[in-house]
Coordinates of C-alpha atoms and ligand atoms in Angstrom, one line a residue:
M1 CA 0.0 0.0 0.0
Q2 CA 1.0 3.6 -0.6
K3 CA 2.7 5.2 2.4
T4 CA 0.9 8.5 2.9
G5 CA -0.1 10.9 5.8
K6 CA -1.3 14.3 6.6
V7 CA 0.0 17.9 6.8
K8 CA 0.0 19.5 10.2
L9 CA -1.8 22.8 9.7
P10 CA -1.5 26.0 11.7
P11 CA -4.6 26.7 13.9
G12 CA -7.6 27.7 11.9
K13 CA -6.2 26.6 8.5
K14 CA -7.8 23.9 6.4
V15 CA -5.5 23.1 3.5
A16 CA -1.8 23.6 2.8
V17 CA -1.4 25.5 -0.5
N18 CA 1.7 25.8 -2.6
L19 CA 1.4 28.3 -5.4
G20 CA 4.4 26.9 -7.3
C21 CA 6.1 28.8 -10.1
D22 CA 7.9 26.8 -12.8
F23 CA 10.1 29.5 -14.1
D24 CA 10.9 27.9 -17.4
A25 CA 11.4 31.1 -19.4
Q26 CA 13.2 30.1 -22.7
S27 CA 14.4 26.7 -21.5
I28 CA 11.1 24.9 -22.0
W29 CA 11.0 25.8 -25.7
D30 CA 14.5 24.5 -26.1
G31 CA 14.8 21.4 -23.9
S32 CA 11.2 20.1 -24.2
Y33 CA 10.0 21.3 -27.6
N34 CA 13.1 22.0 -29.6
L35 CA 11.5 25.3 -30.7
L36 CA 14.3 27.9 -30.9
S37 CA 12.8 30.5 -33.2
P38 CA 12.5 34.2 -32.2
A39 CA 8.8 34.0 -31.5
Y40 CA 9.2 31.1 -28.9
M41 CA 12.2 32.8 -27.4
S42 CA 10.0 35.9 -27.0
R43 CA 7.4 33.9 -25.2
G44 CA 10.1 32.9 -22.7
E45 CA 11.4 36.4 -22.5
F46 CA 7.8 37.6 -21.6
G47 CA 7.8 35.2 -18.7
A48 CA 11.1 36.5 -17.3
E49 CA 10.6 40.2 -18.0
V50 CA 6.9 40.7 -17.6
G51 CA 5.2 37.6 -16.0
A52 CA 7.7 37.0 -13.2
P53 CA 7.6 40.7 -11.9
R54 CA 3.8 40.6 -12.0
L55 CA 3.8 37.4 -9.9
L56 CA 6.3 38.8 -7.4
A57 CA 4.1 41.8 -7.0
L58 CA 1.0 39.7 -6.4
F59 CA 2.7 37.5 -3.8
K60 CA 4.1 40.6 -2.1
K61 CA 0.6 42.1 -2.0
Y62 CA -0.8 39.1 -0.1
D63 CA 2.4 38.3 1.8
I64 CA 2.7 34.9 0.3
K65 CA 5.9 32.8 0.2
T66 CA 6.0 30.1 -2.3
S67 CA 8.3 27.9 -4.4
W68 CA 10.0 28.8 -7.6
F69 CA 11.4 25.9 -9.6
I70 CA 14.1 27.5 -11.7
P71 CA 16.0 25.7 -14.4
G72 CA 19.7 26.4 -14.4
H73 CA 19.3 27.9 -17.9
T74 CA 16.8 30.5 -16.6
A75 CA 19.1 31.4 -13.8
D76 CA 22.0 31.8 -16.2
T77 CA 20.0 33.8 -18.9
F78 CA 17.9 36.0 -16.5
P79 CA 19.9 36.2 -13.3
D80 CA 18.5 39.6 -12.2
I81 CA 14.9 38.6 -11.9
C82 CA 15.9 35.2 -10.3
K83 CA 17.8 37.2 -7.7
E84 CA 14.7 39.2 -7.0
V85 CA 12.8 36.0 -6.5
L86 CA 15.5 34.9 -4.0
A87 CA 15.5 38.3 -2.3
A88 CA 11.7 38.2 -1.8
G89 CA 12.2 35.1 0.4
H90 CA 10.7 32.4 -1.8
E91 CA 12.0 28.8 -1.9
I92 CA 14.2 28.0 -4.9
G93 CA 13.7 24.5 -6.2
C94 CA 15.6 22.6 -8.7
H95 CA 14.0 22.1 -12.2
G96 CA 16.7 20.7 -14.5
Y97 CA 19.2 22.6 -16.6
V98 CA 17.4 23.2 -19.9
H99 CA 14.1 21.6 -19.2
E100 CA 15.2 18.1 -20.2
N101 CA 13.2 15.0 -20.6
P102 CA 15.0 12.5 -18.3
T103 CA 13.1 9.4 -19.2
K104 CA 15.8 8.0 -21.5
S105 CA 18.8 9.5 -19.9
T106 CA 21.6 7.3 -18.5
Y107 CA 22.6 7.6 -14.8
E108 CA 25.7 9.6 -15.8
Q109 CA 23.8 12.0 -18.1
E110 CA 21.1 12.7 -15.6
T111 CA 23.7 13.2 -12.8
K112 CA 25.6 15.6 -15.0
V113 CA 22.5 17.7 -15.8
L114 CA 21.6 17.8 -12.1
Q115 CA 25.1 19.1 -11.2
M116 CA 24.8 21.8 -13.9
A117 CA 21.4 22.8 -12.6
L118 CA 22.7 23.0 -9.0
E119 CA 25.8 25.0 -10.0
S120 CA 23.6 27.6 -11.7
L121 CA 21.4 28.0 -8.7
D122 CA 24.4 28.2 -6.5
K123 CA 25.8 31.1 -8.7
L124 CA 22.6 33.0 -7.9
G125 CA 23.4 32.7 -4.2
A126 CA 20.5 30.4 -3.5
P127 CA 20.7 27.9 -0.7
K128 CA 21.1 24.3 -1.8
P129 CA 17.6 23.2 -2.9
V130 CA 15.7 20.6 -0.9
T131 CA 12.8 20.3 -3.4
Y132 CA 13.0 18.9 -6.9
R133 CA 10.5 19.2 -9.7
S134 CA 11.2 17.2 -12.8
P135 CA 11.1 19.5 -15.8
Y136 CA 9.2 16.9 -17.7
W137 CA 7.0 15.7 -14.8
D138 CA 8.6 12.3 -15.4
F139 CA 11.5 10.2 -14.1
S140 CA 14.0 7.8 -15.5
P141 CA 14.4 4.5 -13.5
N142 CA 17.4 6.2 -11.8
T143 CA 15.8 9.6 -10.8
I144 CA 14.7 8.8 -7.3
R145 CA 18.1 7.3 -6.5
I146 CA 19.9 10.4 -7.9
L147 CA 17.7 12.7 -5.8
E148 CA 18.5 10.7 -2.7
E149 CA 22.2 10.7 -3.4
N150 CA 22.1 14.5 -3.8
G151 CA 20.4 15.2 -0.5
F152 CA 16.9 16.2 -1.7
L153 CA 14.1 15.9 0.8
Y154 CA 11.1 16.5 -1.3
D155 CA 10.0 15.9 -4.9
S156 CA 7.0 17.4 -6.7
S157 CA 6.7 15.6 -10.1
L158 CA 4.6 12.5 -9.6
M159 CA 0.8 11.8 -9.4
G160 CA 0.3 8.7 -7.2
N161 CA -1.9 10.8 -4.9
D162 CA -3.6 14.2 -5.5
L163 CA -4.2 15.9 -2.2
H164 CA -1.9 14.2 0.3
P165 CA 1.9 13.8 0.2
Y166 CA 3.3 10.3 0.0
Y167 CA 6.5 8.3 -0.3
P168 CA 6.9 7.2 -3.9
R169 CA 7.9 3.6 -4.7
P170 CA 9.9 2.5 -7.7
V171 CA 7.8 0.3 -9.9
T172 CA 9.0 -2.4 -12.4
P173 CA 6.3 -2.7 -15.0
H174 CA 5.6 -6.1 -16.6
S175 CA 3.2 -6.7 -19.4
D176 CA 2.6 -10.4 -18.8
R177 CA 2.3 -10.4 -15.0
A178 CA 1.8 -8.1 -12.1
N179 CA 3.9 -5.0 -11.8
E180 CA 6.3 -4.9 -8.9
F181 CA 6.7 -2.1 -6.4
G182 CA 10.0 -1.6 -4.5
E183 CA 10.5 0.0 -1.1
P184 CA 9.2 3.5 -0.6
S185 CA 11.8 6.3 -1.1
K186 CA 12.8 8.5 1.8
I187 CA 12.0 11.5 -0.4
L188 CA 8.5 12.9 0.2
E189 CA 6.4 13.4 -2.8
L190 CA 4.2 16.6 -3.0
P191 CA 2.0 15.4 -5.9
V192 CA 1.3 17.5 -9.0
S193 CA -1.6 17.1 -11.4
W194 CA -2.2 18.2 -15.0
F195 CA -5.6 19.5 -13.7
L196 CA -3.7 21.9 -11.5
D197 CA -1.3 23.3 -14.2
D198 CA -1.9 26.4 -16.2
F199 CA 0.3 25.4 -19.2
P200 CA -1.7 22.7 -21.1
Q201 CA -5.0 24.5 -20.5
T202 CA -4.0 27.9 -21.9
E203 CA -0.8 27.9 -24.0
Y204 CA -1.3 27.7 -27.7
L205 CA 1.2 25.6 -29.6
T206 CA 1.0 25.9 -33.4
G207 CA -0.3 22.6 -34.8
G208 CA -0.1 21.0 -31.4
Q209 CA -1.9 22.2 -28.3
E210 CA -5.0 24.4 -28.6
G211 CA -4.9 25.9 -25.1
Q212 CA -6.7 29.2 -24.8
R213 CA -9.4 28.0 -22.4
P214 CA -11.4 30.7 -20.7
A215 CA -9.9 31.9 -17.5
Q216 CA -13.2 31.4 -15.7
D217 CA -13.2 27.7 -16.6
I218 CA -9.8 27.4 -15.0
F219 CA -10.9 29.3 -11.9
D220 CA -13.9 27.1 -11.5
R221 CA -11.8 23.9 -11.7
W222 CA -9.1 25.1 -9.4
A223 CA -11.6 26.4 -6.9
S224 CA -13.6 23.1 -7.0
I225 CA -10.5 21.1 -6.3
F226 CA -9.7 23.4 -3.4
D227 CA -13.2 23.0 -2.0
Y228 CA -12.9 19.2 -2.0
A229 CA -9.4 19.5 -0.3
C230 CA -11.1 21.5 2.5
T231 CA -13.3 18.4 3.3
L232 CA -10.2 16.2 3.8
D233 CA -8.0 16.0 6.9
G234 CA -4.5 17.6 6.5
A235 CA -4.6 18.0 2.7
C236 CA -2.1 19.8 0.4
Y237 CA -2.9 21.6 -2.8
I238 CA 0.0 21.8 -5.1
L239 CA -0.6 24.3 -8.0
T240 CA 1.8 24.6 -10.9
T241 CA 1.9 27.8 -12.8
H242 CA 4.4 29.4 -15.3
P243 CA 5.2 33.1 -15.3
Q244 CA 4.8 33.2 -19.1
T245 CA 1.3 31.7 -18.8
I246 CA -0.2 32.9 -15.5
G247 CA 1.5 36.3 -16.0
R248 CA -0.8 37.2 -18.9
A249 CA -3.4 39.9 -18.2
H250 CA -6.5 37.8 -18.0
M251 CA -4.8 35.0 -16.1
I252 CA -3.2 37.1 -13.4
Q253 CA -6.5 38.7 -12.6
M254 CA -8.1 35.2 -12.3
Y255 CA -5.1 34.2 -10.1
E256 CA -5.7 37.0 -7.7
K257 CA -9.4 36.1 -7.5
L258 CA -8.4 32.5 -6.7
I259 CA -5.9 33.6 -4.0
N260 CA -8.7 35.6 -2.3
Y261 CA -11.1 32.7 -2.7
M262 CA -8.7 30.3 -1.0
A263 CA -7.6 32.8 1.7
E264 CA -11.2 33.3 2.8
R265 CA -11.7 29.6 3.1
G266 CA -8.6 28.6 5.2
A267 CA -5.7 28.2 2.9
W268 CA -2.3 28.0 4.5
F269 CA 0.0 29.4 1.8
A270 CA 3.4 27.8 2.2
T271 CA 6.5 26.7 0.4
A272 CA 6.9 23.1 -0.7
A273 CA 9.7 22.7 1.9
E274 CA 7.4 24.1 4.7
I275 CA 4.6 21.7 3.7
G276 CA 7.1 18.8 3.6
A277 CA 8.5 19.7 7.0
N278 CA 5.0 19.6 8.5
F279 CA 4.1 16.2 7.1
I280 CA 3.1 13.5 9.6
P281 CA 3.0 10.0 8.2
D282 CA 0.0 7.8 9.0
Ligands
ZN301 ZN1 9.0 23.5 -16.3

């Protein structure tokens, strides 16, 4: 059975909420889509130059600390805004170097990418990250081991639960018999969900992803998931946003409305590391 548990919440709070920012900037278009034309680069530039400052201002207005998962490539390309994120007191999490897909990487390749990512965050002056988010929301068979070897305490990339943290188990899939689970990792998983991600719902990719859903639809879904989380004991709500996506005019207004909605109903806004540190296993 899955090893899970509950988040210990401050008095009067109902759900632990992490308003995560995946600060992909230009790296996602390179590492995940191989789209390097000026238009895609400009979309990443928008995230760094316009979206990120809007988000920082929004979090400052509501005195919210959250987690920014910054690829090494973003730290190297846009160091000034990354330093502002750091100076504002947010958690800096690791998010690959150039938004790689790790699923087919060798142990050596994946380790090298992680070292590059950590070196770039170190150059910013960030503390050594304790939380990892896979840029591709997927792992190779070696990823958990590599994270353990590099001292990570938390991961936020997997989907084996939705509203409670858990300890992920390696799984060996078989097509002719039962799959096999290994022992749970010591790394605590703060689970993500494509339903709690702004990117697939709104970003338009020519010939690929339609996106462009109305902001109200997204608000309704995100609020509904939060309402359900409020009925559970010690739940966490891990939202994933991207400055180049949530930073658009119609989205940032919706986001502020959502922050108010959740604040009025007992959200404890916290970093991933704070949520992880307050986890109590069953
Ligand atoms: Zn990302």
